[in-house]
Short mmCIF file of C-alpha atoms and ligand atoms in Angstrom, two decimals:
data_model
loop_
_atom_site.label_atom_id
_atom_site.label_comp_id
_atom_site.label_asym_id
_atom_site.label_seq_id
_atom_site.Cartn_x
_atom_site.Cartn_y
_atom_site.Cartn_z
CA UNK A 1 -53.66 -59.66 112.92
CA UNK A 2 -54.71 -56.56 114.67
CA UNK A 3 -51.31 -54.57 115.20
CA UNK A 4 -50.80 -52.82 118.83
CA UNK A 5 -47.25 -52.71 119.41
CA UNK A 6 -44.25 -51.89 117.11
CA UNK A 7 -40.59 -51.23 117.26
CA UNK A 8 -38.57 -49.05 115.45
CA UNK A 9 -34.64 -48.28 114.89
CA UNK A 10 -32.07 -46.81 112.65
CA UNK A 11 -29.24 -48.36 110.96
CA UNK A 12 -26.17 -47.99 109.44
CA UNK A 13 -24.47 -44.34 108.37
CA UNK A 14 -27.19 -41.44 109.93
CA UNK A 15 -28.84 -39.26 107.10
CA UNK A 16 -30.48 -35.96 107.82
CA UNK A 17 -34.41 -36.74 108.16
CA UNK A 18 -34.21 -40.43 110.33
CA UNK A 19 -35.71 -37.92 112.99
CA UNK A 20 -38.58 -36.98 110.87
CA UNK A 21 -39.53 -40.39 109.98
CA UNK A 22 -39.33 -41.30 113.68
CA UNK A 23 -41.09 -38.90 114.59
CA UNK A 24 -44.03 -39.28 111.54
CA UNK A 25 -44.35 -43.04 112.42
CA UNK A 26 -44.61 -42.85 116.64
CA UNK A 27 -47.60 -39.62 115.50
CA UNK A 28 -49.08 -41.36 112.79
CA UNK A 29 -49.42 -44.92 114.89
CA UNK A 30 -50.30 -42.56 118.34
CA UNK A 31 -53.54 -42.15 116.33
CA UNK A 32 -54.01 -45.46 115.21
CA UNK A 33 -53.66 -46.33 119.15
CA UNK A 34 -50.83 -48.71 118.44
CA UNK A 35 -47.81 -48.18 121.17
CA UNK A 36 -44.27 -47.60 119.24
CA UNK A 37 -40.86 -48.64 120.98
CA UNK A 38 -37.47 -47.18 119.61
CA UNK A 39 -34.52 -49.74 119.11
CA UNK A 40 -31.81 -47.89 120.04
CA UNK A 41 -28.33 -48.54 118.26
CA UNK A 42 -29.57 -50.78 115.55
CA UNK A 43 -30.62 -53.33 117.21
CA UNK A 44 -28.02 -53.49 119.96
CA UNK A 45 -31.09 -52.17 122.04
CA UNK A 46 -33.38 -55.79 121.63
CA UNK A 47 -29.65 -57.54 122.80
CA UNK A 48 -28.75 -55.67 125.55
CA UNK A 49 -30.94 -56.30 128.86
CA UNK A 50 -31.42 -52.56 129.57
CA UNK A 51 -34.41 -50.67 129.42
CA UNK A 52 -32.98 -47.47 128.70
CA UNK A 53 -32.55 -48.96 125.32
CA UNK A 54 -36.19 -49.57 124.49
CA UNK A 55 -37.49 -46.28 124.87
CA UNK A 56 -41.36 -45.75 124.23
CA UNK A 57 -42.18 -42.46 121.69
CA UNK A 58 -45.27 -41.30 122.52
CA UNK A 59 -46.28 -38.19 121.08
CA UNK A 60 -44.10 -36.16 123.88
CA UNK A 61 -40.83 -38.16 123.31
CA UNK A 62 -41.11 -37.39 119.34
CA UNK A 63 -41.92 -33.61 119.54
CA UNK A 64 -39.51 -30.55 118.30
CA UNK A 65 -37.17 -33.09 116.63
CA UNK A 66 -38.51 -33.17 112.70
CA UNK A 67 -35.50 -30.11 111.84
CA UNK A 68 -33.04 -32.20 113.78
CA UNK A 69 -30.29 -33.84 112.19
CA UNK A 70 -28.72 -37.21 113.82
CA UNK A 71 -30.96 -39.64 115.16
CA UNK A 72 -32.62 -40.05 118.59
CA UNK A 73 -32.31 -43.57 118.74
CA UNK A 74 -28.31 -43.77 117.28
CA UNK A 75 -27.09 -46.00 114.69
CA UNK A 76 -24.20 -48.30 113.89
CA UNK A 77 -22.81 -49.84 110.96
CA UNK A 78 -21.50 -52.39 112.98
CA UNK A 79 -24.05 -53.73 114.34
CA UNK A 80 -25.41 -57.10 112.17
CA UNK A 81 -27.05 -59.68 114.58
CA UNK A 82 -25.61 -62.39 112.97
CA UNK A 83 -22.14 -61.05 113.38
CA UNK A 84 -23.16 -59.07 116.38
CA UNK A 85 -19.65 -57.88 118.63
CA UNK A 86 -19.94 -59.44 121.72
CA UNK A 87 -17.31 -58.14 125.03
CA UNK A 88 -15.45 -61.71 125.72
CA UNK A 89 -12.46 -60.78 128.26
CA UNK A 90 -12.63 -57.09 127.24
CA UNK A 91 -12.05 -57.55 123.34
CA UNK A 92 -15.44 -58.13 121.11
CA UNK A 93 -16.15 -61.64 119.32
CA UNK A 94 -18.37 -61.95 116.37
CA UNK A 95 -21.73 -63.96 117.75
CA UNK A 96 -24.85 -64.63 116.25
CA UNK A 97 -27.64 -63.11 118.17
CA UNK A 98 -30.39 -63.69 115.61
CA UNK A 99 -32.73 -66.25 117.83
CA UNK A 100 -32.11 -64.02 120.95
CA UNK A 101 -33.37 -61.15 119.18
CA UNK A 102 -36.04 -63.16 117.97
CA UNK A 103 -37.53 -63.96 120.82
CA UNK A 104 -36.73 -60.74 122.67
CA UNK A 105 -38.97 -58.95 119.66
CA UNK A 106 -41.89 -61.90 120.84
CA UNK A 107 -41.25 -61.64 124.56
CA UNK A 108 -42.06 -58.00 123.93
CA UNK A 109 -44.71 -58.02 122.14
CA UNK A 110 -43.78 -56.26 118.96
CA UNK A 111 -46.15 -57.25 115.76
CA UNK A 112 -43.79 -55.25 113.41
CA UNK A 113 -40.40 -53.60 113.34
CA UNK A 114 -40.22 -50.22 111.08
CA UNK A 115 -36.91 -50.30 109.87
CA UNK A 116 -34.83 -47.20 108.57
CA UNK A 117 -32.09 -48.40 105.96
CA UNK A 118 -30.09 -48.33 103.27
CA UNK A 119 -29.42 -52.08 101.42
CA UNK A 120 -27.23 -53.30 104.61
CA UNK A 121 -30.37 -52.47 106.98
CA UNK A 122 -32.91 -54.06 103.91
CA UNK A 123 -31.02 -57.58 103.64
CA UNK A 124 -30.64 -57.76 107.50
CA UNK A 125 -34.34 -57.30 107.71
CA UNK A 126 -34.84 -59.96 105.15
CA UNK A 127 -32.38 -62.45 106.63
CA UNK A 128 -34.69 -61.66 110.12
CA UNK A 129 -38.02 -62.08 108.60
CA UNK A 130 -36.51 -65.53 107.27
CA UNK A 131 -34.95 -66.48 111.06
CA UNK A 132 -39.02 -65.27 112.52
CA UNK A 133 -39.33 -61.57 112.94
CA UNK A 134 -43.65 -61.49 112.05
CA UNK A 135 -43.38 -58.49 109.96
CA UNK A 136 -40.63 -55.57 108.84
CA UNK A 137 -41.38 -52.03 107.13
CA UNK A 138 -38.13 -50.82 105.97
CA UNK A 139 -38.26 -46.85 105.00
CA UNK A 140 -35.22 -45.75 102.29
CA UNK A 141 -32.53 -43.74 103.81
CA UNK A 142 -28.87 -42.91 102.54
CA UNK A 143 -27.59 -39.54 101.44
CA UNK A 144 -26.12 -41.43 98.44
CA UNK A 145 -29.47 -42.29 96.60
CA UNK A 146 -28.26 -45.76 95.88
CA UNK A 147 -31.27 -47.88 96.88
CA UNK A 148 -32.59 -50.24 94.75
CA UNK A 149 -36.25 -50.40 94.44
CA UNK A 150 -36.86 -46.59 94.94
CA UNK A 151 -36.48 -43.48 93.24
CA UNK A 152 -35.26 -41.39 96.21
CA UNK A 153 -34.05 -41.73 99.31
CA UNK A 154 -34.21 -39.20 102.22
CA UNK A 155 -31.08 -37.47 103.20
CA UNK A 156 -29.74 -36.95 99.72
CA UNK A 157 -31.42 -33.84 99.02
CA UNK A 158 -29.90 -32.57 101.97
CA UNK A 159 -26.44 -34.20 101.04
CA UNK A 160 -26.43 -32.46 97.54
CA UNK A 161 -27.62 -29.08 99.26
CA UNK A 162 -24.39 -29.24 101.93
CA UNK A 163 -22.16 -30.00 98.57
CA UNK A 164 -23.58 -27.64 96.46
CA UNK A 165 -23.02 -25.12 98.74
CA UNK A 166 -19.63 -26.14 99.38
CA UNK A 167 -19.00 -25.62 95.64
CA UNK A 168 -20.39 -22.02 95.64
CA UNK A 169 -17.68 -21.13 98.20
CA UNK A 170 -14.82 -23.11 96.65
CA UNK A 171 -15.60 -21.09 93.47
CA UNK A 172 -14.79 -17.90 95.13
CA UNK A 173 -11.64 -19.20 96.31
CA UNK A 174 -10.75 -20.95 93.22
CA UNK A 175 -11.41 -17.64 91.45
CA UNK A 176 -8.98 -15.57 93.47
CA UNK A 177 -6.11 -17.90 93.34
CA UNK A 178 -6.28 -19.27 89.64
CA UNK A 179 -6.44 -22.88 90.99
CA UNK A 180 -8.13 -25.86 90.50
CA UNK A 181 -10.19 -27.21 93.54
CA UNK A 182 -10.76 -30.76 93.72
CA UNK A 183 -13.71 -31.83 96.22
CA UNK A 184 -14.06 -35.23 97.45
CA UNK A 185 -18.36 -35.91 97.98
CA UNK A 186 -19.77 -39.55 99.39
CA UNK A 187 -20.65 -42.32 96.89
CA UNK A 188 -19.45 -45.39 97.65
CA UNK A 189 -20.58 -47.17 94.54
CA UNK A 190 -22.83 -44.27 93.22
CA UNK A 191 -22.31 -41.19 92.07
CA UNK A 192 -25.64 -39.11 92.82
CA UNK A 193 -24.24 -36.63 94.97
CA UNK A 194 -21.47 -35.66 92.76
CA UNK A 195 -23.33 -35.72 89.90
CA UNK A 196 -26.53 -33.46 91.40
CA UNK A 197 -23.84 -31.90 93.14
CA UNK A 198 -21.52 -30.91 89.96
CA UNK A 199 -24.40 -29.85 87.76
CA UNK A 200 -25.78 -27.48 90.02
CA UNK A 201 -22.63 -26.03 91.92
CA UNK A 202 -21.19 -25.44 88.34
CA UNK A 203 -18.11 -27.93 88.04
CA UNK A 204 -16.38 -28.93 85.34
CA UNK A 205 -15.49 -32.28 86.14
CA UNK A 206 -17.57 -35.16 87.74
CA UNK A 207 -15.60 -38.34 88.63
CA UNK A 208 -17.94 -40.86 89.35
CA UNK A 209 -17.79 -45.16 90.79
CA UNK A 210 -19.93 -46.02 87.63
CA UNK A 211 -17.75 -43.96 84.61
CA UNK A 212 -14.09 -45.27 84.96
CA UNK A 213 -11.83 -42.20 84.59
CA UNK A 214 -8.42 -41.66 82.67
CA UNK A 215 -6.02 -38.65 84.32
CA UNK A 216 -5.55 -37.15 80.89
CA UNK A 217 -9.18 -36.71 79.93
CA UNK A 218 -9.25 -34.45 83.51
CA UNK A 219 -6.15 -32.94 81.77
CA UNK A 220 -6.93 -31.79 78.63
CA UNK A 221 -10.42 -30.70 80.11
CA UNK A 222 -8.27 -27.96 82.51
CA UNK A 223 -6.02 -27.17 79.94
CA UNK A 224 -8.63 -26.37 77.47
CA UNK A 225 -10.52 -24.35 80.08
CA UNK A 226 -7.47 -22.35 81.05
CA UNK A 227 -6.42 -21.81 77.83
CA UNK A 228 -9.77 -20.07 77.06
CA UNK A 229 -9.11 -17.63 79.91
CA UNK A 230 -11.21 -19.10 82.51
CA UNK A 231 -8.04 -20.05 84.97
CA UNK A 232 -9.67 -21.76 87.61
CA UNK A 233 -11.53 -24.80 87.55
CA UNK A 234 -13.25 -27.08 89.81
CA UNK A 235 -13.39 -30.66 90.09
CA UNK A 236 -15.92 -32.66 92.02
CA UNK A 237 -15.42 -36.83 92.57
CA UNK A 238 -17.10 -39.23 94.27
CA UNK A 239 -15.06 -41.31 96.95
CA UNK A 240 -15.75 -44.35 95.18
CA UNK A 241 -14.69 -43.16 92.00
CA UNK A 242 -12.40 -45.35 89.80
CA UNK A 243 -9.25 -45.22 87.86
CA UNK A 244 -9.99 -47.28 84.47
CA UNK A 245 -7.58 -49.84 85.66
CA UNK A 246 -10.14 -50.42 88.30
CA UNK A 247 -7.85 -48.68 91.26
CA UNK A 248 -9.79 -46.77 93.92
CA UNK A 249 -8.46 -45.23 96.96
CA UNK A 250 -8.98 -46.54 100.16
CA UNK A 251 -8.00 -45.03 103.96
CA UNK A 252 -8.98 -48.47 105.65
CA UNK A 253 -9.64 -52.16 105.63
CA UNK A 254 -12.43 -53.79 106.00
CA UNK A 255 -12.61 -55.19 109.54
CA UNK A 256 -14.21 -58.63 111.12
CA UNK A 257 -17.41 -56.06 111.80
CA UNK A 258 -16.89 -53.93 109.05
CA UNK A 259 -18.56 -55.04 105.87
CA UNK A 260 -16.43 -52.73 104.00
CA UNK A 261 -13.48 -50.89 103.45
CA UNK A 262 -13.55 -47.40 104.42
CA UNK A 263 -12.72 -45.02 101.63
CA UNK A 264 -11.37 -41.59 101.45
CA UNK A 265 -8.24 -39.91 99.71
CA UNK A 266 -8.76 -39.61 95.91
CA UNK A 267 -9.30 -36.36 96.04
CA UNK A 268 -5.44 -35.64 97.51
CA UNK A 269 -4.71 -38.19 94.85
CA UNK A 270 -6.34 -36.08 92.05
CA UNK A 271 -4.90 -33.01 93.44
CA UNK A 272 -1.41 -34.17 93.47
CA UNK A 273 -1.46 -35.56 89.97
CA UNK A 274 -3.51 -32.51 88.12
CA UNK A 275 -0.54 -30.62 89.98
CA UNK A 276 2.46 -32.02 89.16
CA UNK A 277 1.41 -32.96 85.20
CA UNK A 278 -0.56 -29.67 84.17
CA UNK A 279 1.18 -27.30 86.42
CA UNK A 280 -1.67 -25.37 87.74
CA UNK A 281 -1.99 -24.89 91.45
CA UNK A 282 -3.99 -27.29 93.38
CA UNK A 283 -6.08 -28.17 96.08
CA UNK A 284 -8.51 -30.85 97.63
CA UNK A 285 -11.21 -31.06 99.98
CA UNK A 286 -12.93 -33.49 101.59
CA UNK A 287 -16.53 -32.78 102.67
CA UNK A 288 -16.92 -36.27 104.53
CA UNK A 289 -19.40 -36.35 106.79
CA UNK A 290 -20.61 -32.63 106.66
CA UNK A 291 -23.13 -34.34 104.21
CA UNK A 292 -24.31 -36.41 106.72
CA UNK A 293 -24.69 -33.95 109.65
CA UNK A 294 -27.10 -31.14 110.47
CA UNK A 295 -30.83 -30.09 109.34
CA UNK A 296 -32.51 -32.09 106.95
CA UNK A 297 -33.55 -29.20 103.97
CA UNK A 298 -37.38 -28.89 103.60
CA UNK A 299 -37.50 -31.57 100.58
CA UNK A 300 -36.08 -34.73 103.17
CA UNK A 301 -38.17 -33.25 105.91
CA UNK A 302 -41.38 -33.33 103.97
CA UNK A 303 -40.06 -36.63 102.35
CA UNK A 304 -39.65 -37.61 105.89
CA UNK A 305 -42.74 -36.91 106.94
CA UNK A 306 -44.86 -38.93 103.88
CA UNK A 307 -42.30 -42.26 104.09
CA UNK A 308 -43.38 -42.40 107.97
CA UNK A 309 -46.91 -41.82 107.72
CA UNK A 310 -47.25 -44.43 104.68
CA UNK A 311 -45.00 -46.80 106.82
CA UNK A 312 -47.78 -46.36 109.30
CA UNK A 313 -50.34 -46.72 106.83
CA UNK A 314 -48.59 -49.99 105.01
CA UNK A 315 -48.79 -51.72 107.93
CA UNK A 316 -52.63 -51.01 109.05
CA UNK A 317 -53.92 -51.81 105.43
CA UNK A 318 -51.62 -55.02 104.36
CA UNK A 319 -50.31 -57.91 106.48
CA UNK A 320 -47.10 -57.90 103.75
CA UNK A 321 -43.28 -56.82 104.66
CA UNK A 322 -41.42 -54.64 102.11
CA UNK A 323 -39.94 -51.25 101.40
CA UNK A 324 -41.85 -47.97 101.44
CA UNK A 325 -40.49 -46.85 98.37
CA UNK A 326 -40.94 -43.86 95.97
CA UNK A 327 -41.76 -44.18 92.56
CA UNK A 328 -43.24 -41.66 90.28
CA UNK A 329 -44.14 -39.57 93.00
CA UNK A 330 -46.15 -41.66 95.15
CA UNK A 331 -45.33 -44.36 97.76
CA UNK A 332 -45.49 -47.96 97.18
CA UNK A 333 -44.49 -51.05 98.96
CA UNK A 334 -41.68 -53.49 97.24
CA UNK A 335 -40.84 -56.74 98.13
CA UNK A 336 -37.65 -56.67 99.99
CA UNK A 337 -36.49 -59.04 97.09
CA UNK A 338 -36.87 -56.28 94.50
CA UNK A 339 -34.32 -54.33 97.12
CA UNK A 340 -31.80 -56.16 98.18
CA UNK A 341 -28.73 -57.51 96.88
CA UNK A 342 -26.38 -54.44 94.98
CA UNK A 343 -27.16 -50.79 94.17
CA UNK A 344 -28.92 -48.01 92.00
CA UNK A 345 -25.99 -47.00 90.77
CA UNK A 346 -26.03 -44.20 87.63
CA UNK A 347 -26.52 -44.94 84.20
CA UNK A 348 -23.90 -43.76 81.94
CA UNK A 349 -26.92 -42.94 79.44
CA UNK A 350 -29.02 -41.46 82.65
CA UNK A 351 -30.35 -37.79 81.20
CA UNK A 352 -28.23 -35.57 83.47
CA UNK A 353 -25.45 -37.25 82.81
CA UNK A 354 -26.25 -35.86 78.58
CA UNK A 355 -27.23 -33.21 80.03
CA UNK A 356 -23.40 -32.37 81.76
CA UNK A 357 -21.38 -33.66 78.49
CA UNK A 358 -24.07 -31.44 76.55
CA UNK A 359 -22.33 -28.44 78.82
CA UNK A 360 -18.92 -29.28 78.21
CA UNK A 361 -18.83 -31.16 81.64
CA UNK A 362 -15.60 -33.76 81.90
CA UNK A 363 -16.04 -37.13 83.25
CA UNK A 364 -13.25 -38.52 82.49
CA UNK A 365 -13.95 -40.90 79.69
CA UNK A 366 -13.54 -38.42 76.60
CA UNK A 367 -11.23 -39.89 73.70
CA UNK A 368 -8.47 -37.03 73.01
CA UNK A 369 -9.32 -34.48 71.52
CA UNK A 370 -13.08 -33.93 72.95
CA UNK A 371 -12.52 -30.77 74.20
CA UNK A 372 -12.02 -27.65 71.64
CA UNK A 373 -10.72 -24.80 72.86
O1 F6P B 1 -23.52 -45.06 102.96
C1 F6P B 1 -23.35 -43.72 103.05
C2 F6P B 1 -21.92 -43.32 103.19
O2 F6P B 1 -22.06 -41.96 103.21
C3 F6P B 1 -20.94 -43.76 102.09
O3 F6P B 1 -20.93 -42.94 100.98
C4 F6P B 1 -19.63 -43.73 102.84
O4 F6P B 1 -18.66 -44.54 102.24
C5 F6P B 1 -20.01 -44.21 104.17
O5 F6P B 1 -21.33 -43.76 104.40
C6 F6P B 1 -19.09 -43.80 105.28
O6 F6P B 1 -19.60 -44.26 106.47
P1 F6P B 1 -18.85 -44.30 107.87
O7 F6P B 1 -17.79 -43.28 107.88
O8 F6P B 1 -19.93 -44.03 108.86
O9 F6P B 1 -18.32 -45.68 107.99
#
């Protein structure tokens, strides 16, 4: 079928470059003469009856916004159809929407929704394509790189570049005051960002989700380090990263529209227990969500820019639904089955992992005794 109308929205946690891609797919389809619709808030815009919501980008509507961070249409990770929050006496209940949104897609007169994700937005497309959506795109977005299915996502280049700075100026810092800096990245349940991060800001510990850690590894590592002169040191770990008993550290519970728990804190953790057992003076920081704010860097833009086009592209020359993934440097489209259901987590063989034990890097997992002074 002849495509001439298609929707597009953005969910779950914003990345730097959902702009771009918005902006490649409403110029790339312009010129295919197809008309593209943006779903704003998820797809909270399809369920509400306001028109503001369904905003057409035309060529005009998309232009200047390619550096911006953010997205124009907004997100929400709480925002599943089938659980959608619905205001019942001013408090929200959980209500599937699925068949209204459904129909609402056909009453419009979409052919296709392009939908930017990470696995939340992937298995909600799937679950729709099951309950009669005609055909979904899904583009790969997270700044933690966690996708299955593709090599890259956009917004983690841009992630690691806001850590890896961050690093350069702890460093100074740590320098001056002989301490150790521990700095808390995203990773839920992968540790890309630390581990890109760590590597290339120069730390000498990376405390990953997929490497379960032990306290006295991170010990000795510092003490050996000080002992050689070098009295500062810093320490970069993942928010999902795990004690080898399995504890993590959460801030938050999961809630009825939250699929999961929000975490946050192990790096105060860390920094309390380096303190009190080694003795050196130390700090935390949490970069949070200054990963997922501001410009995309030209890599996500450009990244951006080719996941769009080929979205674009996927749906003129196939009639299929599936991911427009990356792999070995060119775009593809996967089955949403090859996608969905856990993450691309790191592999404790993975070369730049060898690559930071083969500098002396710490992770954690060391048997005593690993590092000589
Ligand atoms: O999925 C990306 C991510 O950055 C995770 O690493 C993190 O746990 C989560 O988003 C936090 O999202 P929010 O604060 O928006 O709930």
């Amino acid at each position: 079928m002849a495509i001439k109308r298609i929707a597009i929205n953005t969910g779950g946690g914003d990345a730097p470059g959902l702009n771009g891609v918005i902006r490649a797919v409403a110029l790339s389809a312009y010129r295919e003469g197809w008309e593209v619709v943006g779903i704003r808030e998820g797809y909270r815009g399809l369920l509400d009856d306001d028109p503001e919501l369904l905003p057409v980008l035309d060529p005009d509507r998309v232009r200047g916004i390619m550096h911006l961070g953010g997205t124009i249409l907004g997100t929400t990770n709480r925002g599943d159809p089938f659980n959608f929050p619905v205001m019942v006496d001013g408090k929200p209940e959980p209500r599937d929407m699925s068949k209204k949104l459904v129909d609402r897609f056909k009453e419009l007169g979409f052919d296709a929704l392009v939908a930017l994700g990470g696995d939340g937005s992937m298995s909600l497309a799937t679950r729709l394509l099951k309950a009669g959506l005609p055909r979904v795109i899904g583009v790969p977005k997270t700044i933690d790189n966690d996708l299955k299915g593709t090599d890259i996502t956009f917004g983690f280049e841009t992630a690691v570049s806001t850590a890896t700075e961050a690093l350069d100026r702890l460093h100074t810092t740590a320098q001056s005051h002989r301490r150790v800096m521990v700095v808390e990245v995203m990773g839920r349940d992968a540790g890309w960002i630390a581990l890109h991060a760590g590597i290339g800001g120069g730390a000498d510990v990376i405390l990953i989700p997929e490497i379960p850690f032990r306290l006295e590894s991170v010990y000795e590592k510092l003490h050996r380090r000080y002992q050689r002169g070098r009295q500062f040191a810093i320490v970069v770990v993942a928010e999902g990263a795990k004690l080898q008993d399995g504890a993590a550290v959460y801030k938050g519970e999961k809630g009825q529209f939250r699929e999961h728990a929000q975490l946050g804190g192990i790096s105060e953790y860390l920094a309390r227990e380096i303190g009190r057992a080694t003795g050196y003076e130390t700090r935390n920081v949490v970069l949070g969500h200054l990963q997922r704010g501001g410009s995309p860097v030209t890599y996500d833009r450009v990244l951006a820019q080719r996941l769009g086009c080929a979205a674009t592209r996927y749906l003129k020359e196939t009639t299929e639904s599936g991911l427009v993934a990356m792999r070995g440097g060119r775009t593809q489209l996967v089955p949403f089955s090859e996608v969905v259901g856990g993450t691309r987590g790191v592999d404790a063989n993975d070369e730049l992992v060898l690559t930071a034990r083969a500098l002396g890097l710490c992770f954690g997992d060391e048997p005593p005794g690993t590092f000589v002074a």
